Coordinates of C-alpha atoms in Angstrom, one line a residue:
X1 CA 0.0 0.0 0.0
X2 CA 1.2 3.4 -0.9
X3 CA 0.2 6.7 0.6
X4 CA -2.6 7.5 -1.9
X5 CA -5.8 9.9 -1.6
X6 CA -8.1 7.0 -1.8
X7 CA -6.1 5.0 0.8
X8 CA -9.4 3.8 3.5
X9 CA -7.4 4.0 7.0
X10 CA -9.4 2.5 10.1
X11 CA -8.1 3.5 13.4
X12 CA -8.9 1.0 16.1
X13 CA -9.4 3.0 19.3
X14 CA -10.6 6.5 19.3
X15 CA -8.6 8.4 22.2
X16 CA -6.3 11.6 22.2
X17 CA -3.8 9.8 20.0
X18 CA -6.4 7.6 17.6
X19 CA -8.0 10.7 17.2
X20 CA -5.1 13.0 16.3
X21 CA -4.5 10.6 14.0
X22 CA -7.5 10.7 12.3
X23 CA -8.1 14.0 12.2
X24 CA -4.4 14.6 10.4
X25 CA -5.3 12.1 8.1
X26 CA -8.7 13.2 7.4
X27 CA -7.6 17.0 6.7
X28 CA -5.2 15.3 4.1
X29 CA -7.9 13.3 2.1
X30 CA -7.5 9.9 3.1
X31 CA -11.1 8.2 4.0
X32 CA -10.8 7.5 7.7
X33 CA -12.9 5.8 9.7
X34 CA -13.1 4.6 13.5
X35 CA -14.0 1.9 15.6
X36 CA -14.3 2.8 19.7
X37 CA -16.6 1.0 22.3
X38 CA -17.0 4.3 23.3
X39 CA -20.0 5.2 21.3
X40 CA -20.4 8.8 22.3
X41 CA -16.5 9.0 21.1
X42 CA -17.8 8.1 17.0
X43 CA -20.2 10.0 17.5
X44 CA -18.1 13.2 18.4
X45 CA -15.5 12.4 16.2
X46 CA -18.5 12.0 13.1
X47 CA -20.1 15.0 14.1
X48 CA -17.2 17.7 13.9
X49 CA -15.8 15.3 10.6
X50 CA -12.7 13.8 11.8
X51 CA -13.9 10.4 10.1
X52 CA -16.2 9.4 7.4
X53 CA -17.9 6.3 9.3
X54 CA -17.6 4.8 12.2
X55 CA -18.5 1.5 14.2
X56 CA -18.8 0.3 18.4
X57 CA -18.3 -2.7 17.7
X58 CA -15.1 -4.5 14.9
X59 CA -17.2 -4.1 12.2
X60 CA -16.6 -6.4 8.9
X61 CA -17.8 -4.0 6.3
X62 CA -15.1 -1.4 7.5
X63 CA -12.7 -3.2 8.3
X64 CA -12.8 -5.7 5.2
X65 CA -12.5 -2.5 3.2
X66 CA -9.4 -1.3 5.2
X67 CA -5.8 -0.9 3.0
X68 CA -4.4 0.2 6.4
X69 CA -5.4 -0.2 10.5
X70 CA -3.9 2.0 12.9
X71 CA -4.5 0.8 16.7
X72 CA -4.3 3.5 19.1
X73 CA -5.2 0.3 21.8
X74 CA -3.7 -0.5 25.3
X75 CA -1.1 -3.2 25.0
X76 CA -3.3 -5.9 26.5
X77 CA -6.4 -4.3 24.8
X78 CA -3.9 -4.8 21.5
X79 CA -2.8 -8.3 21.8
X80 CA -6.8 -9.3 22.7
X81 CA -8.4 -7.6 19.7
X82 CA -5.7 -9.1 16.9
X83 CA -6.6 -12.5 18.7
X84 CA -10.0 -12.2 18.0
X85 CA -10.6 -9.8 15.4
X86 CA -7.8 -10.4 12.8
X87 CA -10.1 -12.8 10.8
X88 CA -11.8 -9.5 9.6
X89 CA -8.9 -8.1 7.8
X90 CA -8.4 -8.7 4.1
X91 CA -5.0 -9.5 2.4
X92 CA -2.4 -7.3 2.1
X93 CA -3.4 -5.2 5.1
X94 CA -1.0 -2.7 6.9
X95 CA -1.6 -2.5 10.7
X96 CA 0.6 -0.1 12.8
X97 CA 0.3 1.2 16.5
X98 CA 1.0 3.9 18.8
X99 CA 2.1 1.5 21.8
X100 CA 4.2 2.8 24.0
X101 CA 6.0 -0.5 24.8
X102 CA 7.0 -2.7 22.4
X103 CA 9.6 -5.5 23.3
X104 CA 5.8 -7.2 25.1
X105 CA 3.8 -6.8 22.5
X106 CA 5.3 -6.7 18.9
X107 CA 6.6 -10.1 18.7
X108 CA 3.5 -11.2 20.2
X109 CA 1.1 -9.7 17.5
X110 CA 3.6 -10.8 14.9
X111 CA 3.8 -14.8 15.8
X112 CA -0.5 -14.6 15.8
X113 CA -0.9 -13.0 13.1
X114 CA -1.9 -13.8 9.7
X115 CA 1.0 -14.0 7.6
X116 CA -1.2 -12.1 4.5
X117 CA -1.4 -9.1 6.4
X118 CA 1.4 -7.5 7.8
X119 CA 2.0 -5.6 11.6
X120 CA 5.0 -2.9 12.1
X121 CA 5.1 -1.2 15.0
X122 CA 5.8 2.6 15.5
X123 CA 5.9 5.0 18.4
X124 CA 4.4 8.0 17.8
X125 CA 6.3 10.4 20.8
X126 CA 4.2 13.0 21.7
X127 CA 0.8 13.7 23.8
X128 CA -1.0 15.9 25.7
X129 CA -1.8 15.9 29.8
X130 CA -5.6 15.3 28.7
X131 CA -6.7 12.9 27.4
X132 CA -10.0 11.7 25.0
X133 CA -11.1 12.1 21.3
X134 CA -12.5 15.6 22.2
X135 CA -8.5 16.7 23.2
X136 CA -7.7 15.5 19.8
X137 CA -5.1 17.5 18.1
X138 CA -2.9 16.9 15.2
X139 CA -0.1 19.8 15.7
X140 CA 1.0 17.8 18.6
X141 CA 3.0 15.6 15.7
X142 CA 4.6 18.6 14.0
X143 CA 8.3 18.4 14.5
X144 CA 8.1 15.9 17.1
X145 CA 10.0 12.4 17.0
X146 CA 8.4 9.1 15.4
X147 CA 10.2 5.6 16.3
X148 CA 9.4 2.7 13.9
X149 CA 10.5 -0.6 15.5
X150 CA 10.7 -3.2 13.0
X151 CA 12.1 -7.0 13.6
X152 CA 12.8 -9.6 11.1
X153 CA 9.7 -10.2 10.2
X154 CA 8.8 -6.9 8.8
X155 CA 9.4 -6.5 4.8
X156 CA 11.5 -3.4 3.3
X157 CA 8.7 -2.3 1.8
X158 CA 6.1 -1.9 5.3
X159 CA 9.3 0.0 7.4
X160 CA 9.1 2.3 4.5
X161 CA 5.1 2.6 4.2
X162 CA 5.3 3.2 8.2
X163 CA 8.2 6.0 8.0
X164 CA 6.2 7.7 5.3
X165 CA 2.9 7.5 8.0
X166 CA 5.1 9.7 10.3
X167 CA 6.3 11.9 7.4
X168 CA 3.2 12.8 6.1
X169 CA 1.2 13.8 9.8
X170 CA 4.6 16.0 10.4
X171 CA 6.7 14.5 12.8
X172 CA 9.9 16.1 12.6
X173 CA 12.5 13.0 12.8
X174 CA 11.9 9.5 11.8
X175 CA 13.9 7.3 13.4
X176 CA 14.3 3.2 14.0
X177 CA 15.4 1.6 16.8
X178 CA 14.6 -2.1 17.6
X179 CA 11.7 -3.0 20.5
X180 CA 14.7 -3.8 23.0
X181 CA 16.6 -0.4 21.9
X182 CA 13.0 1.5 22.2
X183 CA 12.0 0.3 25.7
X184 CA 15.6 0.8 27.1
X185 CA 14.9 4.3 25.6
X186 CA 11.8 5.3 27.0
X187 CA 12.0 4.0 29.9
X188 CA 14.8 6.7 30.2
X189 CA 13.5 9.6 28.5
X190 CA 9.6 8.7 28.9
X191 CA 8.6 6.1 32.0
X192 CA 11.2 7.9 34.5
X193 CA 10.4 11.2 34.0
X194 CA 6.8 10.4 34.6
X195 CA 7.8 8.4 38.1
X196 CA 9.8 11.2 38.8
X197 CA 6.8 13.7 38.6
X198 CA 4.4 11.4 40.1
X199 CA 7.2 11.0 43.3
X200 CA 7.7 14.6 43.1
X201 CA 3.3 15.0 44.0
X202 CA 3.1 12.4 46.2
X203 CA 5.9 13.1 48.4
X204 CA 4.5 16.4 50.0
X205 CA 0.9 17.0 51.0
X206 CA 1.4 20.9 51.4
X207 CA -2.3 22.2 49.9
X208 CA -0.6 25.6 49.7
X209 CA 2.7 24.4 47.9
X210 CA 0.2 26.2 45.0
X211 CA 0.7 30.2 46.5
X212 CA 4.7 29.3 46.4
X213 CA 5.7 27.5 43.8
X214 CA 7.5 29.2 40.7
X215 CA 8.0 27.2 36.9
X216 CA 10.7 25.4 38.1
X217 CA 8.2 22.8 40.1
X218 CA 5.5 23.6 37.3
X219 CA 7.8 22.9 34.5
X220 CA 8.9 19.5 36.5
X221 CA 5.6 18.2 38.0
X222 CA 3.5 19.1 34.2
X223 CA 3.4 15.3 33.4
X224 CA 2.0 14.4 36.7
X225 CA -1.3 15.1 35.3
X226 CA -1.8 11.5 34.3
X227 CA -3.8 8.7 33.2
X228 CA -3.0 6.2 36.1
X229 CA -5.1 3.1 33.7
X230 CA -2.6 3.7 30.9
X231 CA 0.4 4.5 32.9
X232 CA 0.9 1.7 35.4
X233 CA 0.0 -0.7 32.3
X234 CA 3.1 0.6 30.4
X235 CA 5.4 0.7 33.9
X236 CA 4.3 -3.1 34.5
X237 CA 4.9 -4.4 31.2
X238 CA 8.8 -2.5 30.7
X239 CA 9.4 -2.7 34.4
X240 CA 12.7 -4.5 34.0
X241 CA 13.6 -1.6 31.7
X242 CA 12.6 0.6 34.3
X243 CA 13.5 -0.1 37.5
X244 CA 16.9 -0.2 36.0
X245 CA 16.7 3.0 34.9
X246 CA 15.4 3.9 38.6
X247 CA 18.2 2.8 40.1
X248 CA 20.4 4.5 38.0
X249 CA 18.7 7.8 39.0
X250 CA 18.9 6.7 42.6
X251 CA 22.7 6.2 42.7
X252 CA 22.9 10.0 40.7
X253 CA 20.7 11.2 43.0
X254 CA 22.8 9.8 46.3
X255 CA 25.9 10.9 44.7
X256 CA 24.2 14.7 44.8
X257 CA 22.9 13.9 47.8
X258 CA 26.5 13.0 49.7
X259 CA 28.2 16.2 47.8
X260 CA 25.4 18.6 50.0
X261 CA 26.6 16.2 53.1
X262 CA 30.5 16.9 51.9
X263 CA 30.1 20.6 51.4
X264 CA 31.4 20.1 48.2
X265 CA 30.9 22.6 45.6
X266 CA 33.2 21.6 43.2
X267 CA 31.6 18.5 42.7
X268 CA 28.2 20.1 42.7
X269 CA 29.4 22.5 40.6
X270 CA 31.2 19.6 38.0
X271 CA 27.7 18.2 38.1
X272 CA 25.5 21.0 37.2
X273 CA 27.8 22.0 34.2
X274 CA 27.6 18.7 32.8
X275 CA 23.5 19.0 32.7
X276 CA 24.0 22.3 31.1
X277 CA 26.2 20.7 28.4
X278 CA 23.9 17.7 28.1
X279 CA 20.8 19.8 27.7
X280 CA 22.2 22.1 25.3
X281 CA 21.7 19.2 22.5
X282 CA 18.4 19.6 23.2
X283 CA 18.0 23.7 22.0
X284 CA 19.8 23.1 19.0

């Protein structure tokens, strides 16, 4: 399948990503519709014409007529529906995701799956602190990153179809990293940072913190805001990943910690111009 205008693209799951998703794709002229058990969700998304059709239920006609599926699902959700839905598909399908773990899930979907249609996983890195098809919002994807994890059962031909997905919605960099390489990753860059804002709420019960605070803590705690169903899903199934990338925090963290006890400055000081030069990559 090639990106063409008449290309029928049926996202599976109709939340702030599924929804972003379709409306990008919509507003470039590709015929998308939904499915959601959420029915007030297709009806939202129907009403202000981020999808042409839509269904509560898997529905055959749709899906049957489908050159590509997107599945904006939990993993477990994910793994269920392919299990019991994948009969639905016609050949030659492309299925991708927006799962934000992948070493759990990919090869899973892969082994089950038909071997007429085809599944490569992407991760589509950026969101919102809301959540829902109504906080839908495709300029969340302009210049941000897109990961496409393939493994040796993906063809040339669907890594390229799913880097030109990420092209056209406007994501800035395209990159590929296999599922072990992406859930090392973001469970770095992603899953800590979260536990780190979620620790950084829970750990003071000050009502009033709210008069004091400045952006510093606002800046830090913005991703605390979160959607605990999703979240402790994705900790759970990378939590190898991420307890290692825990403790690593915790030893940085003590090391900081016993410079204060030391008095010493220099060390502090070493310390706090290596952030500056590590963040730096990040303005450029």
């Amino acid at each position: 399948m090639n990106w063409i205008s008449n290309s029928n693209i049926v996202i599976v799951g109709l939340g702030l990503m599924g929804g972003s998703y379709a409306k990008a794709l919509t507003r470039l002229g590709y015929h998308v519709s939904a499915i959601d058990r959420d029915a007030e969700a297709i009806a939202f998304a129907l009403e202000n014409g981020s999808i042409e059709r839509g269904a509560a239920t898997p529905d055959a006609e749709l899906l049957g007529r489908a050159d590509a599926v997107i599945f904006a699902l939990y993993p477990t959700a994910f793994r269920t529906w392919i299990a019991d839905h994948q009969h639905l598909l016609k050949p030659g399908t492309y299925l991708t995701d927006v799962t934000g773990v992948k070493s759990c899930i990919v090869y899973d979907i892969q082994r089950m799956l038909r071997e007429d249609v085809e599944f490569i996983a992407a991760h589509p890195m950026a969101g919102r602190e809301v959540s829902g098809v109504r906080n839908a919002d495709p300029r969340i994807f302009q210049n941000a990153n897109y990961i496409v994890t393939p493994t040796d059962r993906n063809t040339p031909e669907a890594i390229e179809w799913c880097k030109a997905l990420g092209r056209i919605l406007g994501f800035g960099r395209i990159s590929v990293l296999s599922p072990e390489e992406h859930d090392e990753m973001i469970g770095f860059v992603s899953q800590l940072t979260h536990c780190i804002a979620v620790a950084l709420m829970t750990c003071n019960d000050n009502r009033h913190l709210v008069d004091y605070t400045g952006d510093s803590f606002r800046d830090l705690t913005r991703i605390s805001r979160i959607n605990e169903t999703m979240w402790s899903e994705l900790f759970l199934l990378n939590k190898t990943e991420l307890i290692e990338q825990m403790d690593r925090f915790i030893e940085e963290l003590k090391t900081i910690r016993a410079m204060l006890d030391a008095d010493d400055r220099e060390g502090l000081m070493d310390k706090m111009r290596l952030s500056t030069e590590r963040r730096a990559y990040f303005d450029q």
